[in-house]
Tab-separated table of C-alpha atoms in Angstrom:
chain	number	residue	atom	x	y	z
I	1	UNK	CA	0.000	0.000	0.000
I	2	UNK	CA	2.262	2.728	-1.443
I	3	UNK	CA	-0.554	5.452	-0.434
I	4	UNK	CA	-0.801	4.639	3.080
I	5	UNK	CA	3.240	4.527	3.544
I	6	UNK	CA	3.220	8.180	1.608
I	7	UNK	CA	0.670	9.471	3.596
I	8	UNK	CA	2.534	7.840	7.061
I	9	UNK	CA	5.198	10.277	5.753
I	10	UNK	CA	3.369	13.151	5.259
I	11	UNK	CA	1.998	13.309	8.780
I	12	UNK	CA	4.967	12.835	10.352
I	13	UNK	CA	6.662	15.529	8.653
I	14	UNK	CA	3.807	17.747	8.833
I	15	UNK	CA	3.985	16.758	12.747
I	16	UNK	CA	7.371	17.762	13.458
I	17	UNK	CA	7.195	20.860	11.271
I	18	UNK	CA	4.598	21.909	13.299
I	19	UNK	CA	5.795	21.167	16.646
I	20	UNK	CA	8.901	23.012	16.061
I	21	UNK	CA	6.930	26.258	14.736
I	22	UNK	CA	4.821	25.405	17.871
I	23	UNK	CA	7.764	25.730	20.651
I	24	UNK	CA	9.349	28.417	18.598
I	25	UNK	CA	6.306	30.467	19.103
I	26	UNK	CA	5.843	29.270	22.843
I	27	UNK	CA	9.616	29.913	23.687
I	28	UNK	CA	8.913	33.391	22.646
I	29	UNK	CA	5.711	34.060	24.167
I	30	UNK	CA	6.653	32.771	27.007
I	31	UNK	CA	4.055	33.518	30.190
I	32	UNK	CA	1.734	35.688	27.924
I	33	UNK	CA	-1.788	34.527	26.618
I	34	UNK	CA	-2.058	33.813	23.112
I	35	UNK	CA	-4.261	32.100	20.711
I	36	UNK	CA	-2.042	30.234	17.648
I	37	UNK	CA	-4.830	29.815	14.926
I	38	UNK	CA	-3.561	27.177	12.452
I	39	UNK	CA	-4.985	28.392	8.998
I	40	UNK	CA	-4.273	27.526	5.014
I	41	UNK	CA	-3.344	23.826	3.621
I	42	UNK	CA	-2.310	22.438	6.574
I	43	UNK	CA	-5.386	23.469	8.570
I	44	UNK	CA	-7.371	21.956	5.468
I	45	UNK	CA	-5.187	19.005	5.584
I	46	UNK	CA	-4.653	19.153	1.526
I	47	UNK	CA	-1.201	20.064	2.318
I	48	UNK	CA	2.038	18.595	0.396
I	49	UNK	CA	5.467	18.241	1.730
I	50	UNK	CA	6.462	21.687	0.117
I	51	UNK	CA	3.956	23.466	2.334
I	52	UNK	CA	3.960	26.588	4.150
I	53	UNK	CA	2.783	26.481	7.506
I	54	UNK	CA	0.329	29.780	7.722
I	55	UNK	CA	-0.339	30.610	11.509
I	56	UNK	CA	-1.697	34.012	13.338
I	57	UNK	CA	-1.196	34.700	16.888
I	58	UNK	CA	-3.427	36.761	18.962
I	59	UNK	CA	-2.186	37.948	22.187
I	60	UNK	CA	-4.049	38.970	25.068
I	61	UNK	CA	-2.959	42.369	25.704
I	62	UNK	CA	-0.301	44.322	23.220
I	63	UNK	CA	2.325	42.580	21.472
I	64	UNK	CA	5.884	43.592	22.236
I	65	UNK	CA	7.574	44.506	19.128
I	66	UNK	CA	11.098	43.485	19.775
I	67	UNK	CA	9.424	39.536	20.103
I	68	UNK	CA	8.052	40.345	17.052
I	69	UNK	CA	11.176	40.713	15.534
I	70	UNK	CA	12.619	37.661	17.540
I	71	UNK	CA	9.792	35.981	15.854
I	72	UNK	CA	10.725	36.835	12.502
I	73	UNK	CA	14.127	35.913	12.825
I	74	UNK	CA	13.778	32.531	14.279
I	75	UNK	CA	10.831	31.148	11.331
């Protein structure tokens, strides 16, 4: 079953991509409220390995520009 092997792979990279854009974001934001909202081809699950991963993050209260930045840099 070629199809099922290909999509095994697919979710597993899709899994670790996201988990490292996950504690990237996390490290960051670290003891502030936020909201990460998954959107685009991975959210619809038609995504391929070559895939962006299109989040938004809504803080709680005002955003700190220099973690911004940080943010930038590090994805």
């Amino acid at each position: 079953m070629p199809e099922l092997a290909e999509y095994d792979e697919k979710l597993n990279i899709y899994e670790k991509s996201l988990n490292q854009v996950k504690k990237i974001v996390l490290d960051i934001f670290r003891g502030e409220e936020i909201q990460i909202i998954l959107f685009g081809s991975r959210a619809r699950g038609d995504f391929n390995r070559f895939s962006d991963i299109d989040i938004g993050i809504l803080p709680k209260n005002e955003c700190n520009k220099k973690k911004i930045t940080i943010l930038k840099e590090k994805l």
